[in-house]
Tab-separated table of C-alpha atoms and ligand atoms in Angstrom:
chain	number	residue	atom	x	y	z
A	1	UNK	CA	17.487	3.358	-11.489
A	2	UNK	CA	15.863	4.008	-15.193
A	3	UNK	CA	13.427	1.769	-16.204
A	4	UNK	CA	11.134	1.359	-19.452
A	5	UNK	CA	7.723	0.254	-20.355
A	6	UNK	CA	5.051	-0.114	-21.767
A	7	UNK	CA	2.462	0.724	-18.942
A	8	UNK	CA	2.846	1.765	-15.419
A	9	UNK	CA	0.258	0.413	-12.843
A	10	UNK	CA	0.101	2.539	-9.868
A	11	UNK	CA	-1.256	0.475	-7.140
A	12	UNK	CA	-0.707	-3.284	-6.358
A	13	UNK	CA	-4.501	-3.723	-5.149
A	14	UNK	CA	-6.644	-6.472	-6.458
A	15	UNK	CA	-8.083	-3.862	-9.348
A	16	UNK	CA	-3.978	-3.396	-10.766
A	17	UNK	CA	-2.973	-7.223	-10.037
A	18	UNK	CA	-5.967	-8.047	-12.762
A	19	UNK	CA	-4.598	-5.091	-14.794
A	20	UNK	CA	-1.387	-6.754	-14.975
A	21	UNK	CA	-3.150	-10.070	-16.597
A	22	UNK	CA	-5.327	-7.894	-18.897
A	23	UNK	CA	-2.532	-5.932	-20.274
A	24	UNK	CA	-0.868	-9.204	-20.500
A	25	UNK	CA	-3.078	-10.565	-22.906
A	26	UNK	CA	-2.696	-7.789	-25.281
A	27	UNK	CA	1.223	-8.185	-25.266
A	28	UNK	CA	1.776	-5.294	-22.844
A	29	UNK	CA	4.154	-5.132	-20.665
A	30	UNK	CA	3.952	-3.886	-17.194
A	31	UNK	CA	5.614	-2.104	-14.190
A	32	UNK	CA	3.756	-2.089	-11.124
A	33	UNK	CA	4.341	0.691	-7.979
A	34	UNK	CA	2.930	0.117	-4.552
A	35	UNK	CA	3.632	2.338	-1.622
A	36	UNK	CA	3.332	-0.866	1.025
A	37	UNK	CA	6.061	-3.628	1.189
A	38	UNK	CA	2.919	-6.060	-0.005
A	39	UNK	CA	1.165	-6.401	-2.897
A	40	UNK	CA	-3.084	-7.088	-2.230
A	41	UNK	CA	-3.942	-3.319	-1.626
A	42	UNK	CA	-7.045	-2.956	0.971
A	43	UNK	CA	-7.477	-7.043	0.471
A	44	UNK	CA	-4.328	-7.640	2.316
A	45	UNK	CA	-3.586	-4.646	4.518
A	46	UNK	CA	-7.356	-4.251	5.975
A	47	UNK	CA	-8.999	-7.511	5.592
A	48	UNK	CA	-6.753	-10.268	4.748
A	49	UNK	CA	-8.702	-12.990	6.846
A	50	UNK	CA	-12.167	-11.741	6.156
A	51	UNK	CA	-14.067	-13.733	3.075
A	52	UNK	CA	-15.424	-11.869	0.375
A	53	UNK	CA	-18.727	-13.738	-0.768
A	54	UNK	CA	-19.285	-11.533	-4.504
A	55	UNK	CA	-16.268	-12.445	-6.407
A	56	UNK	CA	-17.959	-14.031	-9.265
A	57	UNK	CA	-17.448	-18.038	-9.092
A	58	UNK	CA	-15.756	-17.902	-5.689
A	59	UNK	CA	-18.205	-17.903	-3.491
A	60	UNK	CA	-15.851	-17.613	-0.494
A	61	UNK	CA	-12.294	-16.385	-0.342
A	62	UNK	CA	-10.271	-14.871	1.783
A	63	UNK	CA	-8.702	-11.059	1.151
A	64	UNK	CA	-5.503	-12.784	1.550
A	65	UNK	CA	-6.578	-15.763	-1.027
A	66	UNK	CA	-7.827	-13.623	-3.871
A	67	UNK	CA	-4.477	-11.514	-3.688
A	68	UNK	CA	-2.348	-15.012	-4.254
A	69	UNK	CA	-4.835	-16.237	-7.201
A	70	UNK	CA	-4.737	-12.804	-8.807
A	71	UNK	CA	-0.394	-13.159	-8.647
A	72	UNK	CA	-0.885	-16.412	-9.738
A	73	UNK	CA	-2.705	-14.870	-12.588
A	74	UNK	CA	-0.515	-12.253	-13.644
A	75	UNK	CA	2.862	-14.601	-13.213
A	76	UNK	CA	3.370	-15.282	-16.707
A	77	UNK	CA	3.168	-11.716	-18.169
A	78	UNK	CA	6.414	-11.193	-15.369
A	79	UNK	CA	5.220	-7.795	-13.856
A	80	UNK	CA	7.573	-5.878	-12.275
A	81	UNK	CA	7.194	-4.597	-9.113
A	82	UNK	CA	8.256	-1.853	-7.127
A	83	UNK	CA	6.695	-2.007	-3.707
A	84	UNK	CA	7.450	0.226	-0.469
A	85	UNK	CA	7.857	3.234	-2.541
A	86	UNK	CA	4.946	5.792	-4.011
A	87	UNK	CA	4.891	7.365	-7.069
A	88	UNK	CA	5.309	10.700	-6.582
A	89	UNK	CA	5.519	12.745	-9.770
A	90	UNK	CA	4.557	12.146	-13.450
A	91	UNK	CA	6.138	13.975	-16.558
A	92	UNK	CA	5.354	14.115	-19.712
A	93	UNK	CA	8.904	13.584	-21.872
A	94	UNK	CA	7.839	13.907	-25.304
A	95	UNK	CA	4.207	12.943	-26.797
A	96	UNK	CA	4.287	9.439	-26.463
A	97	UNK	CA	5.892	9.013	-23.162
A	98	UNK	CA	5.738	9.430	-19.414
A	99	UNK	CA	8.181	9.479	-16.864
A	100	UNK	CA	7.353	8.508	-13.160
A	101	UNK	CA	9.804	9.176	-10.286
A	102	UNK	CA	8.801	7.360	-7.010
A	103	UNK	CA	9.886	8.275	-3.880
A	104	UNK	CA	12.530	6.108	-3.506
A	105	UNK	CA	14.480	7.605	-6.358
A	106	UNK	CA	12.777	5.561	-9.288
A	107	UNK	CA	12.294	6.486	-12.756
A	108	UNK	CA	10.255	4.524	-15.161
A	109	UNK	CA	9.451	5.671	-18.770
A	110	UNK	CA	6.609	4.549	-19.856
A	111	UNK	CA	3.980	5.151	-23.057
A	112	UNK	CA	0.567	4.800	-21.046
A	113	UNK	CA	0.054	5.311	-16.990
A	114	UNK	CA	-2.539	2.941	-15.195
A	115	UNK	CA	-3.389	4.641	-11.713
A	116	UNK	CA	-5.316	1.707	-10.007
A	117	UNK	CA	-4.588	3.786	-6.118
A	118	UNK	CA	-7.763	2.731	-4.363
A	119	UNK	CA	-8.765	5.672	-1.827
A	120	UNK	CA	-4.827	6.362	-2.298
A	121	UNK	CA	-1.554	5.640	0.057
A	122	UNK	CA	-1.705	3.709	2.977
A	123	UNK	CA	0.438	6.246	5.437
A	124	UNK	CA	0.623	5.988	9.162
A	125	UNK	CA	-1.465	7.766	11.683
A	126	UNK	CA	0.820	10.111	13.035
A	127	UNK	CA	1.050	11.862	16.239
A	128	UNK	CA	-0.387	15.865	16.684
A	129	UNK	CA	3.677	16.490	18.405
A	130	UNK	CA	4.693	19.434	16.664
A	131	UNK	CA	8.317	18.409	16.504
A	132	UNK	CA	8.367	15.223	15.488
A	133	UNK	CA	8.970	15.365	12.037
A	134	UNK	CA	12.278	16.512	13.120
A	135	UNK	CA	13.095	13.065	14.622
A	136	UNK	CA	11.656	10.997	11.970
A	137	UNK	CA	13.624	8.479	10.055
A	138	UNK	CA	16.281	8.888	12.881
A	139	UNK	CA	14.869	8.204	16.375
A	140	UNK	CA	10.902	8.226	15.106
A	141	UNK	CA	9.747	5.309	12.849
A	142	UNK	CA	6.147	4.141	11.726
A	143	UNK	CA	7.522	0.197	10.407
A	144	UNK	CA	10.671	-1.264	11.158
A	145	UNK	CA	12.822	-2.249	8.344
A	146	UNK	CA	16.022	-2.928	9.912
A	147	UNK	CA	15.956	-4.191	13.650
A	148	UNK	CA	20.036	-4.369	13.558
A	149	UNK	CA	19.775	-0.442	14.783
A	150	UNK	CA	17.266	-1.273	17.893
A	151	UNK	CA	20.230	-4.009	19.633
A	152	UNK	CA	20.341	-3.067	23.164
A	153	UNK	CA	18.483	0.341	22.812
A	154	UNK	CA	15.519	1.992	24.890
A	155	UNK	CA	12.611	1.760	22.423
A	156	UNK	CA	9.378	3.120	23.225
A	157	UNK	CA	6.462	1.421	21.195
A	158	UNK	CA	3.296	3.545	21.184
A	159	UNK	CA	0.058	2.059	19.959
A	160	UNK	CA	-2.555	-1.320	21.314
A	161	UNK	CA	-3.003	-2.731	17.996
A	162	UNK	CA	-1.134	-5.449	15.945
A	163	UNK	CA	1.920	-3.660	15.148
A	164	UNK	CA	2.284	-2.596	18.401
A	165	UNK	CA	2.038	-5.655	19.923
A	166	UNK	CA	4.091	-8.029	17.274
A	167	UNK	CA	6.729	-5.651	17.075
A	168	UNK	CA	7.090	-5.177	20.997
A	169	UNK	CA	7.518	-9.143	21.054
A	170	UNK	CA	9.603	-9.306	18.980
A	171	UNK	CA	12.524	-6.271	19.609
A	172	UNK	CA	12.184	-8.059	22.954
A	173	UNK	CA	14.481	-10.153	22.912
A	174	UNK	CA	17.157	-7.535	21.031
A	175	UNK	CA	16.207	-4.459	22.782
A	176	UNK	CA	14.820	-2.514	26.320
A	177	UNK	CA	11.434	-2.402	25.279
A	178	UNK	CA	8.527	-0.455	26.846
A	179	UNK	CA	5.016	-0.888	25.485
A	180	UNK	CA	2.876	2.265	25.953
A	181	UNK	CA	-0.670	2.667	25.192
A	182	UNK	CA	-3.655	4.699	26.991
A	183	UNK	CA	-5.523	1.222	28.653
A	184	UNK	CA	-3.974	-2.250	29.310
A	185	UNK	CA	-6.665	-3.314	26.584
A	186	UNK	CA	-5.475	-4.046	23.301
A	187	UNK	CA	-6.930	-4.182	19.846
A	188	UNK	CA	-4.098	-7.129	18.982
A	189	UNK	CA	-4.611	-10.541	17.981
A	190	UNK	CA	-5.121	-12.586	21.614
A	191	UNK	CA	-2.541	-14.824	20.748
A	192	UNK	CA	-0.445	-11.684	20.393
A	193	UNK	CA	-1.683	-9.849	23.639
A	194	UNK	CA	-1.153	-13.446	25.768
A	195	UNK	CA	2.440	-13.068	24.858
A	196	UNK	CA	3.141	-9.665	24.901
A	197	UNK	CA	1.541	-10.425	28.883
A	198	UNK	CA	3.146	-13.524	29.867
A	199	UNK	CA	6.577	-11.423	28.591
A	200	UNK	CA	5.941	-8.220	31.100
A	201	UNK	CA	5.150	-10.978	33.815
A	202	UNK	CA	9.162	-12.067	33.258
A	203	UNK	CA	10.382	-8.630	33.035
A	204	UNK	CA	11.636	-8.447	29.557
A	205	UNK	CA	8.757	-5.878	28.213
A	206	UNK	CA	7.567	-2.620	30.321
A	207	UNK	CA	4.164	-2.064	29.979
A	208	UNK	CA	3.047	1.906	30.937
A	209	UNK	CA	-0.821	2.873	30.534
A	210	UNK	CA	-0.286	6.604	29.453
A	211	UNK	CA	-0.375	9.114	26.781
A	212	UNK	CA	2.482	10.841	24.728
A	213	UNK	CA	2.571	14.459	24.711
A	214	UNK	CA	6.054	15.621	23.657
A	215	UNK	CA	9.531	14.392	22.549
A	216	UNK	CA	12.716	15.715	23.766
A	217	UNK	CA	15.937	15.296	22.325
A	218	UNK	CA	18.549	17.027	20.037
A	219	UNK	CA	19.074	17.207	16.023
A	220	UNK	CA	16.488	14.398	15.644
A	221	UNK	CA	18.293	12.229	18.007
A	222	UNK	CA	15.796	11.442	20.745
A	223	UNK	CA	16.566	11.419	24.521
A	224	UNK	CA	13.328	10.803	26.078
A	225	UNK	CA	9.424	11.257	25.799
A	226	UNK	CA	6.999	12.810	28.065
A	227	UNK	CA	3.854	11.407	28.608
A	228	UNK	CA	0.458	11.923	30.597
A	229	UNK	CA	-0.986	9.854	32.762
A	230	UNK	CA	-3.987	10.457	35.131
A	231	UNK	CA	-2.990	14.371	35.013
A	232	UNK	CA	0.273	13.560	35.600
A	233	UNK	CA	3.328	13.975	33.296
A	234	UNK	CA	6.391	11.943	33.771
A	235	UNK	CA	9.565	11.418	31.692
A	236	UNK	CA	11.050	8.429	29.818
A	237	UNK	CA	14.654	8.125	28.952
A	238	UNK	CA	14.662	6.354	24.682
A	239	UNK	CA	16.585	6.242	22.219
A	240	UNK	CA	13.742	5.154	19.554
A	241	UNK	CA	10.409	5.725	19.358
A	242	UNK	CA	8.197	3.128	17.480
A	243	UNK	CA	4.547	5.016	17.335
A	244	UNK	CA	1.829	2.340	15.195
A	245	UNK	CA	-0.912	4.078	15.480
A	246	UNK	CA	-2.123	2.062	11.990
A	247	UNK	CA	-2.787	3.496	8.565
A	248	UNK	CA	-4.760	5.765	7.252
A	249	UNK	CA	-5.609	6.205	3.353
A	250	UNK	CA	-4.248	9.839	1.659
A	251	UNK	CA	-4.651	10.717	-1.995
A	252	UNK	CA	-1.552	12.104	-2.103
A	253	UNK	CA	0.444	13.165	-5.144
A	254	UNK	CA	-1.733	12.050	-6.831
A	255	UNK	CA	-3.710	15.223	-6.664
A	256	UNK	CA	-1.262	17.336	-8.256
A	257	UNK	CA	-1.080	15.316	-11.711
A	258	UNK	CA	-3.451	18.129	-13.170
A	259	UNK	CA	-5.884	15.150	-13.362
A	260	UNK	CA	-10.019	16.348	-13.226
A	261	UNK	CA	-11.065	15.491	-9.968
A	262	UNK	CA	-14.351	14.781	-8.184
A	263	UNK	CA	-14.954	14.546	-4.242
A	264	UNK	CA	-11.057	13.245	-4.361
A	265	UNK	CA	-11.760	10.594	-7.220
A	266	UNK	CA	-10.446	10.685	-10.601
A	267	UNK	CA	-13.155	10.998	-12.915
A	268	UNK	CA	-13.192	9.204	-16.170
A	269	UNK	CA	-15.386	8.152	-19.187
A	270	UNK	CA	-17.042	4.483	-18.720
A	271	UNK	CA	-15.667	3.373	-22.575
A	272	UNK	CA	-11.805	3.176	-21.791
A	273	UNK	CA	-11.461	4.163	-17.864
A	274	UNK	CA	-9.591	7.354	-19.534
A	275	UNK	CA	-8.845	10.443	-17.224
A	276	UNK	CA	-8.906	14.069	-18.600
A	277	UNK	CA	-5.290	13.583	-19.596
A	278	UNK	CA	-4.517	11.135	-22.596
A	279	UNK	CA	-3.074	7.887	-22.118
A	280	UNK	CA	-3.751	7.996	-18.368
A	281	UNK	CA	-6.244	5.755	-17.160
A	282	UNK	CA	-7.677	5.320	-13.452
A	283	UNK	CA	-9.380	2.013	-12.646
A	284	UNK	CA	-10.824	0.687	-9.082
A	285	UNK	CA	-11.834	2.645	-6.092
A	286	UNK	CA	-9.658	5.522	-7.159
A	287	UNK	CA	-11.536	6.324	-9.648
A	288	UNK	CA	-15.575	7.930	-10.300
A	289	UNK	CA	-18.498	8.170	-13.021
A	290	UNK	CA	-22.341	7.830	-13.049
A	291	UNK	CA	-23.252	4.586	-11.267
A	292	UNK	CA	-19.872	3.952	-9.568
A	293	UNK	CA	-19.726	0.858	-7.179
A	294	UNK	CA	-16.718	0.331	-5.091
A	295	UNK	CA	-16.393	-3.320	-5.668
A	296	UNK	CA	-13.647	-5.321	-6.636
A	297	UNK	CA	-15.630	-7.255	-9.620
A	298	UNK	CA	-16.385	-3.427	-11.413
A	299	UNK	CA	-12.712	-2.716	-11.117
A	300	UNK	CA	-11.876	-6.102	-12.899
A	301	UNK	CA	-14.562	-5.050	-15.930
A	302	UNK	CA	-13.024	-1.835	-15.858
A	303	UNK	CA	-9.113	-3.316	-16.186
A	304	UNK	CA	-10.483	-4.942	-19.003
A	305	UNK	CA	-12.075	-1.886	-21.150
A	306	UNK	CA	-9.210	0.478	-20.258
A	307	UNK	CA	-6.196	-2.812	-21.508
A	308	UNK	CA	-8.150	-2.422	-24.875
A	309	UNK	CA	-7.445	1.590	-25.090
A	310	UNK	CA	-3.971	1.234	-24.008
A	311	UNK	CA	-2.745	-1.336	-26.597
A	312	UNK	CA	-4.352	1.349	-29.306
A	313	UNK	CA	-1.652	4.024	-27.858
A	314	UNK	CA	1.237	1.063	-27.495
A	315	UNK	CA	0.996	-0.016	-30.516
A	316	UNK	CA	-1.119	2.476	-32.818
A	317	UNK	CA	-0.003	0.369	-35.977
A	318	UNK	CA	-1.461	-3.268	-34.996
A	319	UNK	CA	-5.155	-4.234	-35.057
A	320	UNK	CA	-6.482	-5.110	-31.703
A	321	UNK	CA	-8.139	-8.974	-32.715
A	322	UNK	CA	-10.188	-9.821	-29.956
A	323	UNK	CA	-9.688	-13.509	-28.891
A	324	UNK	CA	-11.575	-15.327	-26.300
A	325	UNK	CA	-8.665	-17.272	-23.737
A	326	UNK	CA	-10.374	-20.502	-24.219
A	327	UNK	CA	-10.126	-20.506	-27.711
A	328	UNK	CA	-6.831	-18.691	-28.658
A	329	UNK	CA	-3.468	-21.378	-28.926
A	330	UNK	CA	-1.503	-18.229	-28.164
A	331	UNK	CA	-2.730	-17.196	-25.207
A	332	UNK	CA	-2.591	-20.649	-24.156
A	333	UNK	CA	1.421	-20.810	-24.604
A	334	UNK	CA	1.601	-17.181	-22.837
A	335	UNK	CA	-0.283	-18.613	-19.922
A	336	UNK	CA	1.739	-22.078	-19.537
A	337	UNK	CA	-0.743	-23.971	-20.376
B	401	FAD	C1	-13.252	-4.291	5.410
B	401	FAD	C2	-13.514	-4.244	3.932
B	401	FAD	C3	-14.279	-5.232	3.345
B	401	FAD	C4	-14.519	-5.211	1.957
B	401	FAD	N1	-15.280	-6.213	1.392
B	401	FAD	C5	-15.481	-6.234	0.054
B	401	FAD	C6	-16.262	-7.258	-0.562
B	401	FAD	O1	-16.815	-8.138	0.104
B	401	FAD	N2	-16.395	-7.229	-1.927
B	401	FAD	C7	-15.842	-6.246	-2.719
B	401	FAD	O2	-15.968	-6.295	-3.933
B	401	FAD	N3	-15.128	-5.248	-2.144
B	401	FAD	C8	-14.937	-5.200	-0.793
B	401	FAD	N4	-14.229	-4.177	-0.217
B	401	FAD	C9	-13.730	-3.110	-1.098
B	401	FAD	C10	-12.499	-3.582	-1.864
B	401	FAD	O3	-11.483	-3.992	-0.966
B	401	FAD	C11	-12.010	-2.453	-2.758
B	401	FAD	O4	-13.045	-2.177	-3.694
B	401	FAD	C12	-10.740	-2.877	-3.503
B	401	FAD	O5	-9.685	-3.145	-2.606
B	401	FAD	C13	-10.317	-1.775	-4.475
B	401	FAD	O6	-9.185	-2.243	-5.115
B	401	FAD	P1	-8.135	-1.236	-5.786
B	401	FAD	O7	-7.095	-2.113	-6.379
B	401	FAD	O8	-8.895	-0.270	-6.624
B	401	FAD	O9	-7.542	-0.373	-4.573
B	401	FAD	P2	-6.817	-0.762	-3.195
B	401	FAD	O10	-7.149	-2.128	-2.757
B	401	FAD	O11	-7.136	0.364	-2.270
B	401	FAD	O12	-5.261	-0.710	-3.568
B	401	FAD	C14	-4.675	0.511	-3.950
B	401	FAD	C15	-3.174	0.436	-3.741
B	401	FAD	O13	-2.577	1.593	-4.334
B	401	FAD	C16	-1.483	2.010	-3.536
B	401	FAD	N5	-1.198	3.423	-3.846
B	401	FAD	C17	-2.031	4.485	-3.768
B	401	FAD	N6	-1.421	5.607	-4.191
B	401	FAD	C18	-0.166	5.256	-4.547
B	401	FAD	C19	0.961	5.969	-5.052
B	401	FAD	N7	0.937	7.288	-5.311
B	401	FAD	N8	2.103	5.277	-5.283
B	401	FAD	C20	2.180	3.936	-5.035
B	401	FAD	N9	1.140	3.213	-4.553
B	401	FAD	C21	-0.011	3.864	-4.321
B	401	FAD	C22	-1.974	1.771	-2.106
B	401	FAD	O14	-0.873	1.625	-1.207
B	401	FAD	C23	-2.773	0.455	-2.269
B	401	FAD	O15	-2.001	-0.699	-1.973
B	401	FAD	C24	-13.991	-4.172	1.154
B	401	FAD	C25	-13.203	-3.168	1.755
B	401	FAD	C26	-12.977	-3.191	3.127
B	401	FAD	C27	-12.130	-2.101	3.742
């Protein structure tokens, strides 16, 4: 689908939530890409329960808290999102536009680009099998998006963590499940782990201590793993496997946008948060100059210096007025209030 707009945030993290409200202030509207199915970035993927302590005037909230406030925040300006898909190529279309396609077929025009990516894409750890990106997307997934297609199958989940464990509870009661990771000591929630336990004890999960080492199967469909235990290999008839292995964080396309890069961070000037290429900016942990500190509060400053660039390109005819929020009647009735 073809979308326009004024500015395309890549990144839902707390950095391009605030961008979103910053933007909004100016009268610019927004479009904002995350490659997760949730918005929140690191604050929600990695630490959601954990309090940060340094968010100026909260002197304790939650990863999962701030990401809520800072929707909250951006609500009236009605961003758009497009989550579970990355952005994977930009293109200039004439001189004051970009187009972005994301990967799940995507296109938004837009005049300025925001790239607020953190350390980049959360993508799953995969396994070193040579073969198995010929099974992925038909017999191999890394999340589960439809659990229709796992009713009375052999699934194989690989992995001790939370994933591992939620999802094997759950495709329990839908599926032959077999839970397979290399100790019976998980890194899972306990509440998680006491279930996942009590449901081996009545038979409806198979718990095997062991170690994957190669799929077998035919045109990506999968008939069976083989994995290692003690020195021993053995076989196991599946029609799915399920590996969570978690995420790891990869710059991805991002590196071929001919932006100047340092030590895999976008480098910028500290006026505007401008890249080497005009009317693309790179805010938050993504991004690197003299002094840099990864912290969510410099990423909010820096939302705030780069909003005032973009509405220049936006709208190169209007004069920027700068208006404090308490004092401005128009901000007030763009923020409900
Ligand atoms: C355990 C832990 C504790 C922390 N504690 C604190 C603290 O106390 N105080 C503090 O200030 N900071 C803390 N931090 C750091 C803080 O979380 C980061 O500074 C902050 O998350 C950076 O925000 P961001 O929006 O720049 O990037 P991120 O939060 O990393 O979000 C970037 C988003 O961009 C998406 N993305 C990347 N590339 C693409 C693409 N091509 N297409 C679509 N989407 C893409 C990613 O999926 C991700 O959701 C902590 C970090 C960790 C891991």
């Amino acid at each position: 689908m073809n979308h326009n707009t004024d500015v395309v945030i890549v990144g839902a993290g707390p950095v391009g939530l605030f961008a979103v409200f910053e933007l909004g202030l100016l009268n610019l509207e927004c479009h904002i890409v995350d490659n997760l199915d949730k918005v929140g970035g690191q604050c929600s993927e990695l630490y959601p329960e954990k309090p940060i302590y340094d968010i100026p005037s909260r002197p304790r909230v939650s990863g999962q808290e701030l990401t809520e406030d800072l929707m909250k925040q951006a609500k009236p300006f009605n961003p758009v999102f497009h989550l579970g898909q990355q952005v994977e190529k930009i293109e200039k279309t004439s001189d004051q536009l970009w187009n972005l396609t994301t990967s799940t077929g995507n296109i938004i025009s837009s005049k300025c680009i925001v790239i607020a990516a953190g350390a980049g894409s959360f993508v799953p750890r995969k396994l070193p099998i040579e073969n198995i990106n010929e099974y992925e997307n038909t017999s191999v997934f890394y999340s589960v998006k439809n659990k229709s297609l796992f009713i009375n199958k052999k699934i194989i989940i690989a992995g001790g963590g939370d994933s591992a464990l939620d999802w094997a509870n759950d495709l329990a009661s839908i599926a032959d499940v077999t839970l397979m990771h290399r100790r019976k000591e998980f890194r899972a929630a306990p509440d998680s782990v006491s279930k996942m336990l009590k449901l081996e004890k009545e038979n409806k999960i198979k718990f095997i201590i062991g170690q994957l080492c190669s799929i077998k199967g035919n045109k990506g469909y999968l008939s069976g793993i083989e994995y290692e235990n003690e020195d021993k290999k053995a076989f196991l008839k599946a029609d799915y496997l399920l590996p969570f292995y978690g995420l790891k964080m990869e710059l991805g396309p991002i590196s071929n946008w001919g932006l100047n890069l340092y030590e895999n961070l976008i480098t910028v000037d500290t006026e505007k948060f401008e890249t080497s290429v005009s009317t693309i900016f790179a805010i938050g942990d993504i991004n690197t100059y003299p002094g840099k500190l990864k912290l969510i509060l410099s990423g909010f400053h820096e939302a705030a210096l780069m909003s005032q660039k973009c509405f220049s390109y936006c709208y190169p005819d209007k004069k920027n007025v700068f208006r404090y929020t308490t004092s401005s009647k128009d901000l007030h009735k763009k923020l409900g209030f």
